[in-house]
Amino acid sequence: MSQADTDHVETPARSADQPKKEGGGLRTRLRRAVPPRIAAMLVGALLLQLGFVLSYVGAFHHPQPHRIPIAVAAPERMAPDAVEKLNGIPGHPLKATATDEATARERLRTGEISGVLIVEPGSRTDTLLTAGAGGASTASALETVIEKAEKTQSRTASVVDAYPAQAGDARGLSSFYLVVGWTVGGYLLAALLGVSLGARPATARGAGRRLLAAVPYAVLSGLGGAAIVGPLLGALNGHFLALSAIGALVVFGAAAMTIAFQVLFGGLGIGVTILLFVVLGNPSAGGAYGPELLPPFWRALSPALPNGAATHAVRHVMYFSGHGITANLAVLTAYALGGALVGIFGVTLIRRRRASVSVSA
């Protein structure tokens, strides 16, 4: 009985010690299962996810027109007052300039402006010309602003979509989604090469081989995308070769930038790529809402990132005879060449730095 009591007393004492030992073992197992590097990657993924929500909702939750370019064609005595009143609307939704009707129509045809207000002095109804091909959201916002402005003057505006999108290009969004597909294809290729060959190329020659592999892939992607939106679906008909060339440049640029980020950041390079092209690039590209309707941060990003530059270039090739795309092509070329140079020379610099550290050690 006494022995039984002793056993009974000692057993809880050992049980009390046991959880502490198990707790220490659990922490050790957690550290082994999720080492600091993996934990950092998980935190990075969480931040990227939250950044995605912040960027998309921040860009789209409250679109407001800002300085939409519009020409006012009115008699000389009326034009200055009309321009002043339009530019004086609170919030500055319009950027109005006075010109003659022929010049205004030509500027609209080339995509330089988003609308033309033709003032009819002998009537209470003016005419607003828009270009739906440049983005339905911008045209719709312009129509709303002008209708309100006209109402304050006891006038009305008859709206004419002078340059509508093609029948298969609903709301002018096909250009944007085509660019999204090309961009995804470019960084997906680089990501797959990283999975197969190692996240970071070991040598400059290795980086060069990856870039070389991206060339035929980019050409085929450009041709394939143009064929899908054109002959296959009838969304963007015409300008097949020009569209294919833009696509090849977009795809190669996305692949080259991804390879560059892999060289600089290793496995985290894919995350940086997603940050650039998806989190920041897509909402600022002018797809769902034109750049003139986005908050200042995303509006400023639009022409500087490949997504926005490519979307603008595709639209202007398809609908505005290619006017105004020189800067867009320069941006796309800069990303393609910049990514390639960083990818090749970055490997060399990293190898030299590691060799220097090894010698010093």
mmCIF file of C-alpha atoms in Angstrom:
data_model
loop_
_atom_site.group_PDB
_atom_site.id
_atom_site.type_symbol
_atom_site.label_atom_id
_atom_site.label_comp_id
_atom_site.label_asym_id
_atom_site.label_seq_id
_atom_site.Cartn_x
_atom_site.Cartn_y
_atom_site.Cartn_z
ATOM 1 C CA MET A 1 0.000 0.000 0.000
ATOM 2 C CA SER A 2 2.812 2.330 0.936
ATOM 3 C CA GLN A 3 4.634 1.524 -2.264
ATOM 4 C CA ALA A 4 1.475 2.122 -4.219
ATOM 5 C CA ASP A 5 1.089 5.482 -2.566
ATOM 6 C CA THR A 6 4.673 6.332 -3.372
ATOM 7 C CA ASP A 7 4.181 5.422 -7.019
ATOM 8 C CA HIS A 8 1.009 7.423 -7.039
ATOM 9 C CA VAL A 9 2.821 10.481 -5.691
ATOM 10 C CA GLU A 10 5.859 10.234 -7.942
ATOM 11 C CA THR A 11 3.974 9.734 -11.164
ATOM 12 C CA PRO A 12 2.361 13.238 -11.222
ATOM 13 C CA ALA A 13 5.766 14.765 -10.505
ATOM 14 C CA ARG A 14 7.204 13.131 -13.612
ATOM 15 C CA SER A 15 4.118 14.113 -15.614
ATOM 16 C CA ALA A 16 4.563 17.717 -14.541
ATOM 17 C CA ASP A 17 8.094 17.720 -15.887
ATOM 18 C CA GLN A 18 7.159 16.032 -19.115
ATOM 19 C CA PRO A 19 5.219 18.883 -20.816
ATOM 20 C CA LYS A 20 8.226 21.163 -20.379
ATOM 21 C CA LYS A 21 10.402 18.677 -22.167
ATOM 22 C CA GLU A 22 7.778 18.200 -24.853
ATOM 23 C CA GLY A 23 7.359 21.962 -25.169
ATOM 24 C CA GLY A 24 11.046 22.390 -25.776
ATOM 25 C CA GLY A 25 10.968 19.563 -28.281
ATOM 26 C CA LEU A 26 8.010 21.095 -30.070
ATOM 27 C CA ARG A 27 9.765 24.434 -30.469
ATOM 28 C CA THR A 28 12.803 22.670 -31.811
ATOM 29 C CA ARG A 29 10.727 20.688 -34.263
ATOM 30 C CA LEU A 30 8.982 23.866 -35.392
ATOM 31 C CA ARG A 31 12.297 25.557 -35.994
ATOM 32 C CA ARG A 32 13.446 22.566 -37.983
ATOM 33 C CA ALA A 33 10.206 22.317 -39.927
ATOM 34 C CA VAL A 34 10.062 26.041 -40.631
ATOM 35 C CA PRO A 35 13.611 27.392 -40.670
ATOM 36 C CA PRO A 36 14.130 31.174 -40.689
ATOM 37 C CA ARG A 37 14.522 31.301 -44.466
ATOM 38 C CA ILE A 38 11.194 29.541 -45.038
ATOM 39 C CA ALA A 39 9.527 31.696 -42.394
ATOM 40 C CA ALA A 40 10.796 34.808 -44.167
ATOM 41 C CA MET A 41 9.380 33.513 -47.448
ATOM 42 C CA LEU A 42 5.994 32.875 -45.805
ATOM 43 C CA VAL A 43 5.971 36.397 -44.403
ATOM 44 C CA GLY A 44 6.909 37.696 -47.838
ATOM 45 C CA ALA A 45 4.039 35.754 -49.409
ATOM 46 C CA LEU A 46 1.626 37.210 -46.863
ATOM 47 C CA LEU A 47 2.844 40.740 -47.527
ATOM 48 C CA LEU A 48 2.569 40.149 -51.279
ATOM 49 C CA GLN A 49 -0.994 38.924 -50.863
ATOM 50 C CA LEU A 50 -1.962 41.935 -48.771
ATOM 51 C CA GLY A 51 -0.193 44.199 -51.241
ATOM 52 C CA PHE A 52 -2.295 42.683 -54.015
ATOM 53 C CA VAL A 53 -5.506 43.557 -52.162
ATOM 54 C CA LEU A 54 -4.246 47.032 -51.288
ATOM 55 C CA SER A 55 -3.141 47.809 -54.835
ATOM 56 C CA TYR A 56 -6.234 46.589 -56.670
ATOM 57 C CA VAL A 57 -8.798 47.956 -54.234
ATOM 58 C CA GLY A 58 -6.811 51.161 -53.810
ATOM 59 C CA ALA A 59 -6.737 51.708 -57.564
ATOM 60 C CA PHE A 60 -10.338 50.782 -58.344
ATOM 61 C CA HIS A 61 -12.491 51.525 -55.304
ATOM 62 C CA HIS A 62 -13.201 55.166 -56.131
ATOM 63 C CA PRO A 63 -12.383 56.132 -59.731
ATOM 64 C CA GLN A 64 -12.372 59.863 -60.344
ATOM 65 C CA PRO A 65 -11.556 61.614 -63.636
ATOM 66 C CA HIS A 66 -8.459 63.776 -63.547
ATOM 67 C CA ARG A 67 -7.463 66.140 -66.350
ATOM 68 C CA ILE A 68 -8.946 64.114 -69.197
ATOM 69 C CA PRO A 69 -7.668 65.865 -72.347
ATOM 70 C CA ILE A 70 -10.443 67.420 -74.386
ATOM 71 C CA ALA A 71 -10.553 69.987 -77.199
ATOM 72 C CA VAL A 72 -13.200 72.688 -77.403
ATOM 73 C CA ALA A 73 -14.248 73.784 -80.887
ATOM 74 C CA ALA A 74 -16.217 76.994 -80.519
ATOM 75 C CA PRO A 75 -16.498 80.445 -82.088
ATOM 76 C CA GLU A 76 -13.527 82.601 -81.165
ATOM 77 C CA ARG A 77 -15.573 84.838 -78.875
ATOM 78 C CA MET A 78 -16.942 81.870 -76.911
ATOM 79 C CA ALA A 79 -13.943 79.537 -76.755
ATOM 80 C CA PRO A 80 -11.917 81.178 -73.932
ATOM 81 C CA ASP A 81 -14.914 81.316 -71.591
ATOM 82 C CA ALA A 82 -15.884 77.701 -72.376
ATOM 83 C CA VAL A 83 -12.339 76.451 -71.759
ATOM 84 C CA GLU A 84 -12.047 78.409 -68.516
ATOM 85 C CA LYS A 85 -15.302 77.003 -67.170
ATOM 86 C CA LEU A 86 -14.378 73.404 -68.057
ATOM 87 C CA ASN A 87 -10.920 73.709 -66.528
ATOM 88 C CA GLY A 88 -12.424 75.335 -63.451
ATOM 89 C CA ILE A 89 -14.663 72.407 -62.547
ATOM 90 C CA PRO A 90 -13.835 71.349 -58.945
ATOM 91 C CA GLY A 91 -11.382 68.459 -58.856
ATOM 92 C CA HIS A 92 -10.064 69.331 -62.326
ATOM 93 C CA PRO A 93 -11.596 66.366 -64.175
ATOM 94 C CA LEU A 94 -10.832 67.943 -67.572
ATOM 95 C CA LYS A 95 -7.861 69.470 -69.342
ATOM 96 C CA ALA A 96 -9.538 71.568 -72.019
ATOM 97 C CA THR A 97 -7.877 73.460 -74.835
ATOM 98 C CA ALA A 98 -9.436 75.582 -77.571
ATOM 99 C CA THR A 99 -8.904 74.799 -81.243
ATOM 100 C CA ASP A 100 -10.768 74.686 -84.530
ATOM 101 C CA GLU A 101 -13.032 71.754 -85.291
ATOM 102 C CA ALA A 102 -10.836 70.197 -87.996
ATOM 103 C CA THR A 103 -7.768 70.193 -85.744
ATOM 104 C CA ALA A 104 -9.794 68.864 -82.828
ATOM 105 C CA ARG A 105 -11.136 65.966 -84.879
ATOM 106 C CA GLU A 106 -7.615 65.121 -86.070
ATOM 107 C CA ARG A 107 -6.295 65.101 -82.521
ATOM 108 C CA LEU A 108 -9.125 62.766 -81.539
ATOM 109 C CA ARG A 109 -8.371 60.511 -84.509
ATOM 110 C CA THR A 110 -4.754 60.102 -83.413
ATOM 111 C CA GLY A 111 -5.663 59.461 -79.786
ATOM 112 C CA GLU A 112 -3.975 62.630 -78.552
ATOM 113 C CA ILE A 113 -7.166 63.686 -76.768
ATOM 114 C CA SER A 114 -10.156 61.786 -75.402
ATOM 115 C CA GLY A 115 -12.945 64.007 -76.617
ATOM 116 C CA VAL A 116 -14.076 67.035 -78.604
ATOM 117 C CA LEU A 117 -16.797 69.423 -77.483
ATOM 118 C CA ILE A 118 -18.280 71.229 -80.474
ATOM 119 C CA VAL A 119 -20.162 74.279 -79.269
ATOM 120 C CA GLU A 120 -23.180 75.214 -81.371
ATOM 121 C CA PRO A 121 -23.852 78.940 -80.764
ATOM 122 C CA GLY A 122 -27.223 78.900 -82.539
ATOM 123 C CA SER A 123 -28.526 75.962 -80.534
ATOM 124 C CA ARG A 124 -28.948 74.832 -76.931
ATOM 125 C CA THR A 125 -27.426 71.465 -77.834
ATOM 126 C CA ASP A 126 -23.696 70.944 -78.315
ATOM 127 C CA THR A 127 -21.940 67.855 -79.673
ATOM 128 C CA LEU A 128 -19.482 65.740 -77.712
ATOM 129 C CA LEU A 129 -17.258 63.416 -79.719
ATOM 130 C CA THR A 130 -15.608 60.589 -77.799
ATOM 131 C CA ALA A 131 -13.303 57.682 -78.651
ATOM 132 C CA GLY A 132 -14.579 54.503 -77.023
ATOM 133 C CA ALA A 133 -11.661 52.628 -78.565
ATOM 134 C CA GLY A 134 -9.352 54.429 -76.176
ATOM 135 C CA GLY A 135 -11.192 52.979 -73.192
ATOM 136 C CA ALA A 136 -14.887 52.857 -72.397
ATOM 137 C CA SER A 137 -14.325 53.979 -68.807
ATOM 138 C CA THR A 138 -12.654 57.216 -69.880
ATOM 139 C CA ALA A 139 -15.284 57.937 -72.538
ATOM 140 C CA SER A 140 -18.081 57.301 -70.047
ATOM 141 C CA ALA A 141 -16.475 59.525 -67.411
ATOM 142 C CA LEU A 142 -16.000 62.300 -69.959
ATOM 143 C CA GLU A 143 -19.636 62.063 -71.002
ATOM 144 C CA THR A 144 -20.777 62.341 -67.372
ATOM 145 C CA VAL A 145 -18.608 65.385 -66.658
ATOM 146 C CA ILE A 146 -19.678 67.221 -69.811
ATOM 147 C CA GLU A 147 -23.364 66.509 -69.229
ATOM 148 C CA LYS A 148 -23.127 68.017 -65.738
ATOM 149 C CA ALA A 149 -21.189 71.020 -67.023
ATOM 150 C CA GLU A 150 -23.684 71.598 -69.817
ATOM 151 C CA LYS A 151 -26.586 71.394 -67.400
ATOM 152 C CA THR A 152 -25.185 74.279 -65.351
ATOM 153 C CA GLN A 153 -25.357 76.386 -68.530
ATOM 154 C CA SER A 154 -28.903 75.208 -69.339
ATOM 155 C CA ARG A 155 -27.518 73.315 -72.315
ATOM 156 C CA THR A 156 -27.307 69.676 -73.354
ATOM 157 C CA ALA A 157 -24.747 67.611 -75.228
ATOM 158 C CA SER A 158 -25.377 65.061 -77.955
ATOM 159 C CA VAL A 159 -22.777 62.311 -77.560
ATOM 160 C CA VAL A 160 -21.215 60.599 -80.585
ATOM 161 C CA ASP A 161 -18.663 57.799 -80.262
ATOM 162 C CA ALA A 162 -16.532 58.833 -83.228
ATOM 163 C CA TYR A 163 -13.981 56.039 -82.807
ATOM 164 C CA PRO A 164 -15.674 53.041 -81.184
ATOM 165 C CA ALA A 165 -13.974 49.790 -80.269
ATOM 166 C CA GLN A 166 -14.365 46.851 -82.640
ATOM 167 C CA ALA A 167 -17.493 44.772 -82.242
ATOM 168 C CA GLY A 168 -15.611 41.935 -80.548
ATOM 169 C CA ASP A 169 -13.650 44.211 -78.227
ATOM 170 C CA ALA A 170 -16.110 44.723 -75.373
ATOM 171 C CA ARG A 171 -15.412 48.036 -73.598
ATOM 172 C CA GLY A 172 -11.971 48.121 -75.206
ATOM 173 C CA LEU A 173 -10.587 45.615 -72.697
ATOM 174 C CA SER A 174 -9.109 43.095 -75.132
ATOM 175 C CA SER A 175 -5.849 45.053 -75.378
ATOM 176 C CA PHE A 176 -5.376 44.918 -71.623
ATOM 177 C CA TYR A 177 -6.114 41.213 -71.266
ATOM 178 C CA LEU A 178 -3.889 40.394 -74.204
ATOM 179 C CA VAL A 179 -1.015 42.197 -72.466
ATOM 180 C CA VAL A 180 -1.800 40.381 -69.216
ATOM 181 C CA GLY A 181 -1.507 37.048 -71.032
ATOM 182 C CA TRP A 182 1.773 38.011 -72.652
ATOM 183 C CA THR A 183 3.214 39.236 -69.371
ATOM 184 C CA VAL A 184 2.227 36.100 -67.482
ATOM 185 C CA GLY A 185 3.762 33.969 -70.224
ATOM 186 C CA GLY A 186 7.074 35.808 -69.969
ATOM 187 C CA TYR A 187 7.608 35.474 -66.256
ATOM 188 C CA LEU A 188 6.153 31.965 -66.228
ATOM 189 C CA LEU A 189 8.850 30.859 -68.689
ATOM 190 C CA ALA A 190 11.600 32.331 -66.503
ATOM 191 C CA ALA A 191 10.070 30.763 -63.404
ATOM 192 C CA LEU A 192 9.952 27.311 -65.012
ATOM 193 C CA LEU A 193 13.567 27.644 -66.120
ATOM 194 C CA GLY A 194 14.439 28.568 -62.557
ATOM 195 C CA VAL A 195 12.673 25.499 -61.206
ATOM 196 C CA SER A 196 14.445 23.245 -63.710
ATOM 197 C CA LEU A 197 17.924 24.789 -63.670
ATOM 198 C CA GLY A 198 18.122 26.520 -60.313
ATOM 199 C CA ALA A 199 16.605 29.784 -59.167
ATOM 200 C CA ARG A 200 19.790 31.772 -59.739
ATOM 201 C CA PRO A 201 21.914 31.146 -62.841
ATOM 202 C CA ALA A 202 25.385 30.013 -61.779
ATOM 203 C CA THR A 203 27.261 31.808 -64.537
ATOM 204 C CA ALA A 204 26.790 34.617 -67.022
ATOM 205 C CA ARG A 205 26.690 31.985 -69.735
ATOM 206 C CA GLY A 206 23.855 30.246 -67.899
ATOM 207 C CA ALA A 207 21.908 33.492 -67.706
ATOM 208 C CA GLY A 208 22.593 34.044 -71.395
ATOM 209 C CA ARG A 209 21.222 30.618 -72.263
ATOM 210 C CA ARG A 210 18.008 31.382 -70.410
ATOM 211 C CA LEU A 211 17.660 34.681 -72.228
ATOM 212 C CA LEU A 212 18.373 32.968 -75.524
ATOM 213 C CA ALA A 213 15.639 30.425 -74.806
ATOM 214 C CA ALA A 214 13.228 33.302 -74.191
ATOM 215 C CA VAL A 215 13.668 34.682 -77.725
ATOM 216 C CA PRO A 216 11.822 32.014 -79.766
ATOM 217 C CA TYR A 217 9.319 31.643 -76.945
ATOM 218 C CA ALA A 218 8.590 35.379 -77.087
ATOM 219 C CA VAL A 219 8.223 35.359 -80.863
ATOM 220 C CA LEU A 220 5.793 32.440 -80.759
ATOM 221 C CA SER A 221 3.882 34.063 -77.894
ATOM 222 C CA GLY A 222 3.509 37.292 -79.846
ATOM 223 C CA LEU A 223 2.262 35.480 -82.921
ATOM 224 C CA GLY A 224 -0.026 33.214 -80.914
ATOM 225 C CA GLY A 225 -1.593 36.061 -78.952
ATOM 226 C CA ALA A 226 -2.206 38.118 -82.074
ATOM 227 C CA ALA A 227 -3.758 35.086 -83.786
ATOM 228 C CA ILE A 228 -6.084 34.414 -80.869
ATOM 229 C CA VAL A 229 -7.442 37.950 -80.510
ATOM 230 C CA GLY A 230 -7.583 38.438 -84.282
ATOM 231 C CA PRO A 231 -8.451 35.572 -86.644
ATOM 232 C CA LEU A 232 -9.645 33.201 -83.913
ATOM 233 C CA LEU A 233 -11.864 35.414 -81.739
ATOM 234 C CA GLY A 234 -12.316 38.535 -83.844
ATOM 235 C CA ALA A 235 -11.642 40.827 -80.889
ATOM 236 C CA LEU A 236 -8.774 42.829 -82.390
ATOM 237 C CA ASN A 237 -8.746 42.483 -86.150
ATOM 238 C CA GLY A 238 -5.935 43.818 -88.294
ATOM 239 C CA HIS A 239 -2.325 44.936 -87.723
ATOM 240 C CA PHE A 240 -1.324 41.341 -87.094
ATOM 241 C CA LEU A 241 2.445 41.753 -87.513
ATOM 242 C CA ALA A 242 2.627 44.961 -85.481
ATOM 243 C CA LEU A 243 0.625 43.330 -82.714
ATOM 244 C CA SER A 244 2.872 40.246 -82.800
ATOM 245 C CA ALA A 245 5.996 42.399 -82.563
ATOM 246 C CA ILE A 246 4.674 44.244 -79.508
ATOM 247 C CA GLY A 247 3.767 40.903 -77.958
ATOM 248 C CA ALA A 248 7.237 39.472 -78.526
ATOM 249 C CA LEU A 249 8.791 42.535 -76.894
ATOM 250 C CA VAL A 250 6.427 42.316 -73.896
ATOM 251 C CA VAL A 251 7.052 38.597 -73.366
ATOM 252 C CA PHE A 252 10.822 38.843 -73.703
ATOM 253 C CA GLY A 253 10.874 41.875 -71.389
ATOM 254 C CA ALA A 254 8.875 40.044 -68.719
ATOM 255 C CA ALA A 255 11.140 37.005 -68.997
ATOM 256 C CA ALA A 256 14.333 39.099 -68.928
ATOM 257 C CA MET A 257 13.196 41.060 -65.875
ATOM 258 C CA THR A 258 12.288 37.845 -64.068
ATOM 259 C CA ILE A 259 15.699 36.360 -64.835
ATOM 260 C CA ALA A 260 17.317 39.566 -63.585
ATOM 261 C CA PHE A 261 15.350 39.400 -60.342
ATOM 262 C CA GLN A 262 16.325 35.741 -59.931
ATOM 263 C CA VAL A 263 19.967 36.716 -60.326
ATOM 264 C CA LEU A 264 19.623 39.470 -57.735
ATOM 265 C CA PHE A 265 17.313 37.777 -55.233
ATOM 266 C CA GLY A 266 17.438 34.055 -55.980
ATOM 267 C CA GLY A 267 14.189 32.255 -55.250
ATOM 268 C CA LEU A 268 12.611 35.487 -54.016
ATOM 269 C CA GLY A 269 12.981 36.912 -57.502
ATOM 270 C CA ILE A 270 9.609 35.469 -58.535
ATOM 271 C CA GLY A 271 7.990 37.379 -55.704
ATOM 272 C CA VAL A 272 9.599 40.619 -56.874
ATOM 273 C CA THR A 273 8.376 39.875 -60.398
ATOM 274 C CA ILE A 274 4.816 39.384 -59.174
ATOM 275 C CA LEU A 275 5.073 42.628 -57.222
ATOM 276 C CA LEU A 276 6.137 44.531 -60.334
ATOM 277 C CA PHE A 277 3.898 43.002 -62.993
ATOM 278 C CA VAL A 278 0.838 41.850 -61.042
ATOM 279 C CA VAL A 279 0.516 43.887 -57.858
ATOM 280 C CA LEU A 280 1.601 47.207 -59.364
ATOM 281 C CA GLY A 281 1.476 46.705 -63.119
ATOM 282 C CA ASN A 282 -2.005 45.352 -63.762
ATOM 283 C CA PRO A 283 -4.138 47.854 -61.796
ATOM 284 C CA SER A 284 -2.188 50.794 -63.214
ATOM 285 C CA ALA A 285 -2.258 49.571 -66.831
ATOM 286 C CA GLY A 286 -5.469 51.328 -67.860
ATOM 287 C CA GLY A 287 -7.582 48.219 -68.298
ATOM 288 C CA ALA A 288 -10.708 48.354 -66.168
ATOM 289 C CA TYR A 289 -10.223 52.092 -65.676
ATOM 290 C CA GLY A 290 -8.172 54.443 -67.801
ATOM 291 C CA PRO A 291 -5.140 56.081 -66.190
ATOM 292 C CA GLU A 292 -7.042 59.400 -66.041
ATOM 293 C CA LEU A 293 -9.493 57.805 -63.580
ATOM 294 C CA LEU A 294 -6.919 56.288 -61.213
ATOM 295 C CA PRO A 295 -5.518 57.770 -57.997
ATOM 296 C CA PRO A 296 -2.229 59.710 -58.412
ATOM 297 C CA PHE A 297 0.102 56.827 -57.444
ATOM 298 C CA TRP A 298 -1.288 54.372 -59.998
ATOM 299 C CA ARG A 299 -1.765 57.087 -62.608
ATOM 300 C CA ALA A 300 1.941 57.942 -62.385
ATOM 301 C CA LEU A 301 2.939 54.289 -62.661
ATOM 302 C CA SER A 302 0.875 53.586 -65.766
ATOM 303 C CA PRO A 303 3.227 54.813 -68.513
ATOM 304 C CA ALA A 304 6.356 53.753 -66.620
ATOM 305 C CA LEU A 305 5.571 50.043 -66.246
ATOM 306 C CA PRO A 306 5.445 47.486 -69.087
ATOM 307 C CA ASN A 307 1.759 46.703 -68.486
ATOM 308 C CA GLY A 308 0.570 50.259 -69.027
ATOM 309 C CA ALA A 309 3.021 50.993 -71.836
ATOM 310 C CA ALA A 310 2.018 47.846 -73.721
ATOM 311 C CA THR A 311 -1.728 48.343 -73.231
ATOM 312 C CA HIS A 312 -1.488 51.893 -74.572
ATOM 313 C CA ALA A 313 0.675 50.748 -77.496
ATOM 314 C CA VAL A 314 -1.725 47.961 -78.505
ATOM 315 C CA ARG A 315 -4.753 50.258 -78.392
ATOM 316 C CA HIS A 316 -3.054 52.944 -80.429
ATOM 317 C CA VAL A 317 -1.803 50.469 -83.010
ATOM 318 C CA MET A 318 -5.273 48.990 -83.372
ATOM 319 C CA TYR A 319 -7.347 52.166 -83.334
ATOM 320 C CA PHE A 320 -5.190 55.263 -83.748
ATOM 321 C CA SER A 321 -2.763 54.329 -86.545
ATOM 322 C CA GLY A 322 0.102 53.839 -84.100
ATOM 323 C CA HIS A 323 0.277 57.493 -83.102
ATOM 324 C CA GLY A 324 1.886 58.244 -79.759
ATOM 325 C CA ILE A 325 3.499 54.860 -79.092
ATOM 326 C CA THR A 326 7.176 55.856 -79.378
ATOM 327 C CA ALA A 327 7.495 56.399 -75.637
ATOM 328 C CA ASN A 328 5.669 53.106 -74.983
ATOM 329 C CA LEU A 329 8.071 51.158 -77.181
ATOM 330 C CA ALA A 330 11.007 52.888 -75.489
ATOM 331 C CA VAL A 331 9.744 51.746 -72.082
ATOM 332 C CA LEU A 332 9.253 48.147 -73.244
ATOM 333 C CA THR A 333 12.692 48.091 -74.871
ATOM 334 C CA ALA A 334 14.307 49.521 -71.742
ATOM 335 C CA TYR A 335 12.844 46.742 -69.581
ATOM 336 C CA ALA A 336 13.881 44.061 -72.070
ATOM 337 C CA LEU A 337 17.462 45.322 -72.457
ATOM 338 C CA GLY A 338 17.781 46.294 -68.810
ATOM 339 C CA GLY A 339 16.638 42.878 -67.642
ATOM 340 C CA ALA A 340 19.033 41.125 -70.018
ATOM 341 C CA LEU A 341 22.022 43.245 -68.964
ATOM 342 C CA VAL A 342 21.305 42.879 -65.254
ATOM 343 C CA GLY A 343 20.830 39.143 -65.711
ATOM 344 C CA ILE A 344 24.159 38.635 -67.449
ATOM 345 C CA PHE A 345 26.394 41.107 -65.642
ATOM 346 C CA GLY A 346 24.702 40.627 -62.279
ATOM 347 C CA VAL A 347 25.846 37.001 -62.165
ATOM 348 C CA THR A 348 29.414 38.073 -62.855
ATOM 349 C CA LEU A 349 29.396 40.721 -60.125
ATOM 350 C CA ILE A 350 27.903 38.346 -57.576
ATOM 351 C CA ARG A 351 30.519 35.680 -58.368
ATOM 352 C CA ARG A 352 33.317 38.216 -58.001
ATOM 353 C CA ARG A 353 31.965 39.449 -54.685
ATOM 354 C CA ARG A 354 31.696 35.891 -53.343
ATOM 355 C CA ALA A 355 35.207 35.120 -54.512
ATOM 356 C CA SER A 356 36.480 38.247 -52.797
ATOM 357 C CA VAL A 357 34.739 37.320 -49.557
ATOM 358 C CA SER A 358 36.182 33.805 -49.708
ATOM 359 C CA VAL A 359 39.723 35.134 -50.168
ATOM 360 C CA SER A 360 39.291 37.578 -47.300
ATOM 361 C CA ALA A 361 37.992 34.806 -45.053
#
